[in-house]
Amino acid sequence: MSAPKQLAKRQKLERKRRRKRELRLIRRKNQQPGWLQPAGLGSIGMVTGPVGGLKMSTVFEEFVSPLLDSVDGRAECKKLFSIAQVAWNAALEPESRRDAMLDDMIKTAMPMASLEARQGCRELLDSLVARKLESFAKYQRPIFSFQLDELEDGGYYLSVASGVFR
């Protein structure tokens, strides 16, 4: 791909990300002020936003962003985020348990796959674990689940449920 085409593609991707951020801000403005939602029982409220720092959905999306260009469609995007979730949580485990955890996950998720497919998946997981350890080491929150909602403009909105700091 020529340099001008690469630049145009990068600019298009950045515009898409900017639109997603703007939509998130609009959604936040339409919600109740503050992080407490209306209480159902007296003065008890439920915390629904981050207690401090960056939202894990933003962090997780940035973690996966280099691979998002290689997927096409919501189903593939969801699979990529699922693989990234496994790698993220494996990176939080001690190194002595990490390999066994990844091997078990691959055997469970791909019982009928060929050896080559399993090796390819393991290489992808290993590269994501390395990325987590190098670039996202300060985030020590496990990712329990995520939801990928399709937006009207064709983009996606990512919601992440994460744990407390370990």
mmCIF file with all atom_site columns, C-alpha atoms in Angstrom:
data_model
loop_
_atom_site.group_PDB
_atom_site.id
_atom_site.type_symbol
_atom_site.label_atom_id
_atom_site.label_alt_id
_atom_site.label_comp_id
_atom_site.label_asym_id
_atom_site.label_entity_id
_atom_site.label_seq_id
_atom_site.pdbx_PDB_ins_code
_atom_site.Cartn_x
_atom_site.Cartn_y
_atom_site.Cartn_z
_atom_site.occupancy
_atom_site.B_iso_or_equiv
_atom_site.pdbx_formal_charge
_atom_site.auth_seq_id
_atom_site.auth_comp_id
_atom_site.auth_asym_id
_atom_site.auth_atom_id
_atom_site.pdbx_PDB_model_num
ATOM 1   C CA . MET A 1 1   ? 0.000   0.000   0.000  1.00 0.00 ? 1   MET A CA 1
ATOM 2   C CA . SER A 1 2   ? 1.383   3.391   -0.942 1.00 0.00 ? 2   SER A CA 1
ATOM 3   C CA . ALA A 1 3   ? 2.225   6.004   1.677  1.00 0.00 ? 3   ALA A CA 1
ATOM 4   C CA . PRO A 1 4   ? -0.651  8.361   0.730  1.00 0.00 ? 4   PRO A CA 1
ATOM 5   C CA . LYS A 1 5   ? -3.158  5.485   0.992  1.00 0.00 ? 5   LYS A CA 1
ATOM 6   C CA . GLN A 1 6   ? -1.757  4.488   4.399  1.00 0.00 ? 6   GLN A CA 1
ATOM 7   C CA . LEU A 1 7   ? -2.023  8.087   5.591  1.00 0.00 ? 7   LEU A CA 1
ATOM 8   C CA . ALA A 1 8   ? -5.597  8.352   4.321  1.00 0.00 ? 8   ALA A CA 1
ATOM 9   C CA . LYS A 1 9   ? -6.497  5.083   6.043  1.00 0.00 ? 9   LYS A CA 1
ATOM 10  C CA . ARG A 1 10  ? -4.961  6.269   9.325  1.00 0.00 ? 10  ARG A CA 1
ATOM 11  C CA . GLN A 1 11  ? -6.823  9.575   9.081  1.00 0.00 ? 11  GLN A CA 1
ATOM 12  C CA . LYS A 1 12  ? -10.109 7.781   8.394  1.00 0.00 ? 12  LYS A CA 1
ATOM 13  C CA . LEU A 1 13  ? -9.562  5.524   11.414 1.00 0.00 ? 13  LEU A CA 1
ATOM 14  C CA . GLU A 1 14  ? -8.775  8.528   13.609 1.00 0.00 ? 14  GLU A CA 1
ATOM 15  C CA . ARG A 1 15  ? -11.976 10.290  12.463 1.00 0.00 ? 15  ARG A CA 1
ATOM 16  C CA . LYS A 1 16  ? -13.937 7.149   13.305 1.00 0.00 ? 16  LYS A CA 1
ATOM 17  C CA . ARG A 1 17  ? -12.388 6.979   16.781 1.00 0.00 ? 17  ARG A CA 1
ATOM 18  C CA . ARG A 1 18  ? -13.058 10.678  17.327 1.00 0.00 ? 18  ARG A CA 1
ATOM 19  C CA . ARG A 1 19  ? -16.751 10.170  16.424 1.00 0.00 ? 19  ARG A CA 1
ATOM 20  C CA . LYS A 1 20  ? -16.970 7.304   18.915 1.00 0.00 ? 20  LYS A CA 1
ATOM 21  C CA . ARG A 1 21  ? -15.473 9.475   21.661 1.00 0.00 ? 21  ARG A CA 1
ATOM 22  C CA . GLU A 1 22  ? -17.910 12.272  20.842 1.00 0.00 ? 22  GLU A CA 1
ATOM 23  C CA . LEU A 1 23  ? -20.861 9.852   21.022 1.00 0.00 ? 23  LEU A CA 1
ATOM 24  C CA . ARG A 1 24  ? -19.649 8.642   24.420 1.00 0.00 ? 24  ARG A CA 1
ATOM 25  C CA . LEU A 1 25  ? -19.506 12.225  25.674 1.00 0.00 ? 25  LEU A CA 1
ATOM 26  C CA . ILE A 1 26  ? -23.036 12.896  24.426 1.00 0.00 ? 26  ILE A CA 1
ATOM 27  C CA . ARG A 1 27  ? -24.287 9.766   26.205 1.00 0.00 ? 27  ARG A CA 1
ATOM 28  C CA . ARG A 1 28  ? -22.598 10.843  29.435 1.00 0.00 ? 28  ARG A CA 1
ATOM 29  C CA . LYS A 1 29  ? -24.150 14.301  29.235 1.00 0.00 ? 29  LYS A CA 1
ATOM 30  C CA . ASN A 1 30  ? -27.601 12.767  28.834 1.00 0.00 ? 30  ASN A CA 1
ATOM 31  C CA . GLN A 1 31  ? -27.168 10.704  32.006 1.00 0.00 ? 31  GLN A CA 1
ATOM 32  C CA . GLN A 1 32  ? -27.680 11.938  35.542 1.00 0.00 ? 32  GLN A CA 1
ATOM 33  C CA . PRO A 1 33  ? -24.972 14.330  36.738 1.00 0.00 ? 33  PRO A CA 1
ATOM 34  C CA . GLY A 1 34  ? -22.204 12.639  38.703 1.00 0.00 ? 34  GLY A CA 1
ATOM 35  C CA . TRP A 1 35  ? -21.488 8.945   38.955 1.00 0.00 ? 35  TRP A CA 1
ATOM 36  C CA . LEU A 1 36  ? -24.419 8.059   41.183 1.00 0.00 ? 36  LEU A CA 1
ATOM 37  C CA . GLN A 1 37  ? -27.604 6.953   39.514 1.00 0.00 ? 37  GLN A CA 1
ATOM 38  C CA . PRO A 1 38  ? -30.976 7.659   41.158 1.00 0.00 ? 38  PRO A CA 1
ATOM 39  C CA . ALA A 1 39  ? -31.291 5.645   44.328 1.00 0.00 ? 39  ALA A CA 1
ATOM 40  C CA . GLY A 1 40  ? -34.101 3.133   44.671 1.00 0.00 ? 40  GLY A CA 1
ATOM 41  C CA . LEU A 1 41  ? -33.860 2.684   48.435 1.00 0.00 ? 41  LEU A CA 1
ATOM 42  C CA . GLY A 1 42  ? -33.567 5.892   50.414 1.00 0.00 ? 42  GLY A CA 1
ATOM 43  C CA . SER A 1 43  ? -30.160 7.434   49.904 1.00 0.00 ? 43  SER A CA 1
ATOM 44  C CA . ILE A 1 44  ? -28.402 4.281   48.705 1.00 0.00 ? 44  ILE A CA 1
ATOM 45  C CA . GLY A 1 45  ? -26.981 4.658   45.197 1.00 0.00 ? 45  GLY A CA 1
ATOM 46  C CA . MET A 1 46  ? -25.046 2.403   42.909 1.00 0.00 ? 46  MET A CA 1
ATOM 47  C CA . VAL A 1 47  ? -21.679 3.475   41.558 1.00 0.00 ? 47  VAL A CA 1
ATOM 48  C CA . THR A 1 48  ? -21.740 2.869   37.808 1.00 0.00 ? 48  THR A CA 1
ATOM 49  C CA . GLY A 1 49  ? -18.677 4.754   36.622 1.00 0.00 ? 49  GLY A CA 1
ATOM 50  C CA . PRO A 1 50  ? -14.970 4.682   37.397 1.00 0.00 ? 50  PRO A CA 1
ATOM 51  C CA . VAL A 1 51  ? -13.980 5.459   40.952 1.00 0.00 ? 51  VAL A CA 1
ATOM 52  C CA . GLY A 1 52  ? -10.844 7.096   39.660 1.00 0.00 ? 52  GLY A CA 1
ATOM 53  C CA . GLY A 1 53  ? -8.651  7.080   36.609 1.00 0.00 ? 53  GLY A CA 1
ATOM 54  C CA . LEU A 1 54  ? -9.351  5.994   33.078 1.00 0.00 ? 54  LEU A CA 1
ATOM 55  C CA . LYS A 1 55  ? -12.341 3.824   32.142 1.00 0.00 ? 55  LYS A CA 1
ATOM 56  C CA . MET A 1 56  ? -11.364 0.235   31.435 1.00 0.00 ? 56  MET A CA 1
ATOM 57  C CA . SER A 1 57  ? -13.378 0.257   28.214 1.00 0.00 ? 57  SER A CA 1
ATOM 58  C CA . THR A 1 58  ? -11.079 2.989   26.892 1.00 0.00 ? 58  THR A CA 1
ATOM 59  C CA . VAL A 1 59  ? -7.970  1.116   28.048 1.00 0.00 ? 59  VAL A CA 1
ATOM 60  C CA . PHE A 1 60  ? -9.172  -2.202  26.624 1.00 0.00 ? 60  PHE A CA 1
ATOM 61  C CA . GLU A 1 61  ? -10.095 -0.631  23.289 1.00 0.00 ? 61  GLU A CA 1
ATOM 62  C CA . GLU A 1 62  ? -6.627  0.937   23.064 1.00 0.00 ? 62  GLU A CA 1
ATOM 63  C CA . PHE A 1 63  ? -5.099  -2.450  23.917 1.00 0.00 ? 63  PHE A CA 1
ATOM 64  C CA . VAL A 1 64  ? -6.890  -4.127  20.998 1.00 0.00 ? 64  VAL A CA 1
ATOM 65  C CA . SER A 1 65  ? -6.704  -1.195  18.555 1.00 0.00 ? 65  SER A CA 1
ATOM 66  C CA . PRO A 1 66  ? -3.670  -2.406  16.500 1.00 0.00 ? 66  PRO A CA 1
ATOM 67  C CA . LEU A 1 67  ? -5.632  -5.520  15.499 1.00 0.00 ? 67  LEU A CA 1
ATOM 68  C CA . LEU A 1 68  ? -9.011  -3.909  14.811 1.00 0.00 ? 68  LEU A CA 1
ATOM 69  C CA . ASP A 1 69  ? -8.109  -3.099  11.197 1.00 0.00 ? 69  ASP A CA 1
ATOM 70  C CA . SER A 1 70  ? -7.669  -6.808  10.465 1.00 0.00 ? 70  SER A CA 1
ATOM 71  C CA . VAL A 1 71  ? -11.237 -7.774  11.422 1.00 0.00 ? 71  VAL A CA 1
ATOM 72  C CA . ASP A 1 72  ? -14.367 -7.370  9.362  1.00 0.00 ? 72  ASP A CA 1
ATOM 73  C CA . GLY A 1 73  ? -17.801 -7.332  10.911 1.00 0.00 ? 73  GLY A CA 1
ATOM 74  C CA . ARG A 1 74  ? -19.238 -7.478  14.400 1.00 0.00 ? 74  ARG A CA 1
ATOM 75  C CA . ALA A 1 75  ? -18.757 -11.237 14.869 1.00 0.00 ? 75  ALA A CA 1
ATOM 76  C CA . GLU A 1 76  ? -15.029 -11.131 14.108 1.00 0.00 ? 76  GLU A CA 1
ATOM 77  C CA . CYS A 1 77  ? -14.629 -8.018  16.235 1.00 0.00 ? 77  CYS A CA 1
ATOM 78  C CA . LYS A 1 78  ? -16.309 -9.772  19.161 1.00 0.00 ? 78  LYS A CA 1
ATOM 79  C CA . LYS A 1 79  ? -14.030 -12.810 18.727 1.00 0.00 ? 79  LYS A CA 1
ATOM 80  C CA . LEU A 1 80  ? -10.985 -10.551 18.740 1.00 0.00 ? 80  LEU A CA 1
ATOM 81  C CA . PHE A 1 81  ? -12.110 -8.867  21.968 1.00 0.00 ? 81  PHE A CA 1
ATOM 82  C CA . SER A 1 82  ? -12.752 -12.309 23.512 1.00 0.00 ? 82  SER A CA 1
ATOM 83  C CA . ILE A 1 83  ? -9.225  -13.440 22.665 1.00 0.00 ? 83  ILE A CA 1
ATOM 84  C CA . ALA A 1 84  ? -7.849  -10.155 23.984 1.00 0.00 ? 84  ALA A CA 1
ATOM 85  C CA . GLN A 1 85  ? -9.805  -10.634 27.229 1.00 0.00 ? 85  GLN A CA 1
ATOM 86  C CA . VAL A 1 86  ? -8.164  -14.044 27.745 1.00 0.00 ? 86  VAL A CA 1
ATOM 87  C CA . ALA A 1 87  ? -4.720  -12.575 27.061 1.00 0.00 ? 87  ALA A CA 1
ATOM 88  C CA . TRP A 1 88  ? -5.355  -9.577  29.352 1.00 0.00 ? 88  TRP A CA 1
ATOM 89  C CA . ASN A 1 89  ? -6.406  -11.774 32.271 1.00 0.00 ? 89  ASN A CA 1
ATOM 90  C CA . ALA A 1 90  ? -3.583  -14.265 31.639 1.00 0.00 ? 90  ALA A CA 1
ATOM 91  C CA . ALA A 1 91  ? -1.072  -11.421 31.811 1.00 0.00 ? 91  ALA A CA 1
ATOM 92  C CA . LEU A 1 92  ? -2.326  -10.662 35.325 1.00 0.00 ? 92  LEU A CA 1
ATOM 93  C CA . GLU A 1 93  ? -1.486  -14.199 36.474 1.00 0.00 ? 93  GLU A CA 1
ATOM 94  C CA . PRO A 1 94  ? 1.972   -15.167 37.760 1.00 0.00 ? 94  PRO A CA 1
ATOM 95  C CA . GLU A 1 95  ? 4.232   -16.318 34.940 1.00 0.00 ? 95  GLU A CA 1
ATOM 96  C CA . SER A 1 96  ? 4.402   -19.836 36.388 1.00 0.00 ? 96  SER A CA 1
ATOM 97  C CA . ARG A 1 97  ? 0.623   -20.318 35.931 1.00 0.00 ? 97  ARG A CA 1
ATOM 98  C CA . ARG A 1 98  ? 0.185   -18.313 32.723 1.00 0.00 ? 98  ARG A CA 1
ATOM 99  C CA . ASP A 1 99  ? 1.297   -20.975 30.218 1.00 0.00 ? 99  ASP A CA 1
ATOM 100 C CA . ALA A 1 100 ? -0.920  -23.667 31.690 1.00 0.00 ? 100 ALA A CA 1
ATOM 101 C CA . MET A 1 101 ? -3.871  -21.271 31.746 1.00 0.00 ? 101 MET A CA 1
ATOM 102 C CA . LEU A 1 102 ? -3.405  -20.341 28.074 1.00 0.00 ? 102 LEU A CA 1
ATOM 103 C CA . ASP A 1 103 ? -2.993  -23.989 27.024 1.00 0.00 ? 103 ASP A CA 1
ATOM 104 C CA . ASP A 1 104 ? -6.186  -24.955 28.867 1.00 0.00 ? 104 ASP A CA 1
ATOM 105 C CA . MET A 1 105 ? -8.109  -22.077 27.273 1.00 0.00 ? 105 MET A CA 1
ATOM 106 C CA . ILE A 1 106 ? -6.992  -23.079 23.781 1.00 0.00 ? 106 ILE A CA 1
ATOM 107 C CA . LYS A 1 107 ? -7.895  -26.742 24.348 1.00 0.00 ? 107 LYS A CA 1
ATOM 108 C CA . THR A 1 108 ? -11.320 -25.758 25.675 1.00 0.00 ? 108 THR A CA 1
ATOM 109 C CA . ALA A 1 109 ? -12.082 -23.181 22.983 1.00 0.00 ? 109 ALA A CA 1
ATOM 110 C CA . MET A 1 110 ? -10.674 -25.160 20.040 1.00 0.00 ? 110 MET A CA 1
ATOM 111 C CA . PRO A 1 111 ? -11.136 -28.877 20.753 1.00 0.00 ? 111 PRO A CA 1
ATOM 112 C CA . MET A 1 112 ? -11.416 -29.916 17.105 1.00 0.00 ? 112 MET A CA 1
ATOM 113 C CA . ALA A 1 113 ? -8.903  -27.440 15.637 1.00 0.00 ? 113 ALA A CA 1
ATOM 114 C CA . SER A 1 114 ? -5.730  -28.508 13.886 1.00 0.00 ? 114 SER A CA 1
ATOM 115 C CA . LEU A 1 115 ? -2.341  -28.212 15.536 1.00 0.00 ? 115 LEU A CA 1
ATOM 116 C CA . GLU A 1 116 ? -1.483  -25.306 13.214 1.00 0.00 ? 116 GLU A CA 1
ATOM 117 C CA . ALA A 1 117 ? -4.631  -23.413 14.198 1.00 0.00 ? 117 ALA A CA 1
ATOM 118 C CA . ARG A 1 118 ? -3.885  -23.944 17.887 1.00 0.00 ? 118 ARG A CA 1
ATOM 119 C CA . GLN A 1 119 ? -0.305  -22.760 17.411 1.00 0.00 ? 119 GLN A CA 1
ATOM 120 C CA . GLY A 1 120 ? -1.539  -19.664 15.566 1.00 0.00 ? 120 GLY A CA 1
ATOM 121 C CA . CYS A 1 121 ? -3.956  -18.883 18.368 1.00 0.00 ? 121 CYS A CA 1
ATOM 122 C CA . ARG A 1 122 ? -1.196  -19.387 20.946 1.00 0.00 ? 122 ARG A CA 1
ATOM 123 C CA . GLU A 1 123 ? 1.099   -17.009 19.046 1.00 0.00 ? 123 GLU A CA 1
ATOM 124 C CA . LEU A 1 124 ? -1.633  -14.376 18.978 1.00 0.00 ? 124 LEU A CA 1
ATOM 125 C CA . LEU A 1 125 ? -2.276  -14.829 22.712 1.00 0.00 ? 125 LEU A CA 1
ATOM 126 C CA . ASP A 1 126 ? 1.446   -14.635 23.484 1.00 0.00 ? 126 ASP A CA 1
ATOM 127 C CA . SER A 1 127 ? 1.808   -11.410 21.481 1.00 0.00 ? 127 SER A CA 1
ATOM 128 C CA . LEU A 1 128 ? -1.183  -9.874  23.276 1.00 0.00 ? 128 LEU A CA 1
ATOM 129 C CA . VAL A 1 129 ? 0.173   -10.929 26.674 1.00 0.00 ? 129 VAL A CA 1
ATOM 130 C CA . ALA A 1 130 ? 3.515   -9.335  25.785 1.00 0.00 ? 130 ALA A CA 1
ATOM 131 C CA . ARG A 1 131 ? 1.721   -6.133  24.694 1.00 0.00 ? 131 ARG A CA 1
ATOM 132 C CA . LYS A 1 132 ? -0.218  -6.064  27.977 1.00 0.00 ? 132 LYS A CA 1
ATOM 133 C CA . LEU A 1 133 ? 2.952   -6.522  30.038 1.00 0.00 ? 133 LEU A CA 1
ATOM 134 C CA . GLU A 1 134 ? 4.925   -3.907  28.082 1.00 0.00 ? 134 GLU A CA 1
ATOM 135 C CA . SER A 1 135 ? 2.401   -1.169  27.392 1.00 0.00 ? 135 SER A CA 1
ATOM 136 C CA . PHE A 1 136 ? -0.424  -1.672  29.899 1.00 0.00 ? 136 PHE A CA 1
ATOM 137 C CA . ALA A 1 137 ? 1.401   -2.977  32.968 1.00 0.00 ? 137 ALA A CA 1
ATOM 138 C CA . LYS A 1 138 ? -0.008  -0.318  35.281 1.00 0.00 ? 138 LYS A CA 1
ATOM 139 C CA . TYR A 1 139 ? -3.579  -1.559  34.738 1.00 0.00 ? 139 TYR A CA 1
ATOM 140 C CA . GLN A 1 140 ? -4.009  -4.525  37.079 1.00 0.00 ? 140 GLN A CA 1
ATOM 141 C CA . ARG A 1 141 ? -7.789  -4.938  36.859 1.00 0.00 ? 141 ARG A CA 1
ATOM 142 C CA . PRO A 1 142 ? -9.149  -8.215  35.474 1.00 0.00 ? 142 PRO A CA 1
ATOM 143 C CA . ILE A 1 143 ? -11.757 -7.969  32.738 1.00 0.00 ? 143 ILE A CA 1
ATOM 144 C CA . PHE A 1 144 ? -14.823 -10.026 33.661 1.00 0.00 ? 144 PHE A CA 1
ATOM 145 C CA . SER A 1 145 ? -16.917 -9.343  30.570 1.00 0.00 ? 145 SER A CA 1
ATOM 146 C CA . PHE A 1 146 ? -17.530 -6.885  27.781 1.00 0.00 ? 146 PHE A CA 1
ATOM 147 C CA . GLN A 1 147 ? -20.393 -5.872  25.545 1.00 0.00 ? 147 GLN A CA 1
ATOM 148 C CA . LEU A 1 148 ? -20.035 -4.654  21.989 1.00 0.00 ? 148 LEU A CA 1
ATOM 149 C CA . ASP A 1 149 ? -23.007 -2.603  20.771 1.00 0.00 ? 149 ASP A CA 1
ATOM 150 C CA . GLU A 1 150 ? -23.370 -1.474  17.185 1.00 0.00 ? 150 GLU A CA 1
ATOM 151 C CA . LEU A 1 151 ? -23.899 2.263   16.620 1.00 0.00 ? 151 LEU A CA 1
ATOM 152 C CA . GLU A 1 152 ? -26.087 3.853   13.953 1.00 0.00 ? 152 GLU A CA 1
ATOM 153 C CA . ASP A 1 153 ? -23.055 5.152   12.042 1.00 0.00 ? 153 ASP A CA 1
ATOM 154 C CA . GLY A 1 154 ? -21.653 1.635   11.676 1.00 0.00 ? 154 GLY A CA 1
ATOM 155 C CA . GLY A 1 155 ? -19.185 1.891   14.552 1.00 0.00 ? 155 GLY A CA 1
ATOM 156 C CA . TYR A 1 156 ? -19.195 0.032   17.833 1.00 0.00 ? 156 TYR A CA 1
ATOM 157 C CA . TYR A 1 157 ? -19.572 1.011   21.467 1.00 0.00 ? 157 TYR A CA 1
ATOM 158 C CA . LEU A 1 158 ? -17.569 -1.041  23.955 1.00 0.00 ? 158 LEU A CA 1
ATOM 159 C CA . SER A 1 159 ? -18.652 -1.554  27.574 1.00 0.00 ? 159 SER A CA 1
ATOM 160 C CA . VAL A 1 160 ? -16.328 -3.396  29.967 1.00 0.00 ? 160 VAL A CA 1
ATOM 161 C CA . ALA A 1 161 ? -16.993 -4.945  33.372 1.00 0.00 ? 161 ALA A CA 1
ATOM 162 C CA . SER A 1 162 ? -13.756 -5.131  35.312 1.00 0.00 ? 162 SER A CA 1
ATOM 163 C CA . GLY A 1 163 ? -12.689 -6.049  38.816 1.00 0.00 ? 163 GLY A CA 1
ATOM 164 C CA . VAL A 1 164 ? -11.055 -4.071  41.536 1.00 0.00 ? 164 VAL A CA 1
ATOM 165 C CA . PHE A 1 165 ? -7.335  -3.539  41.760 1.00 0.00 ? 165 PHE A CA 1
ATOM 166 C CA . ARG A 1 166 ? -5.462  -6.653  42.786 1.00 0.00 ? 166 ARG A CA 1
#
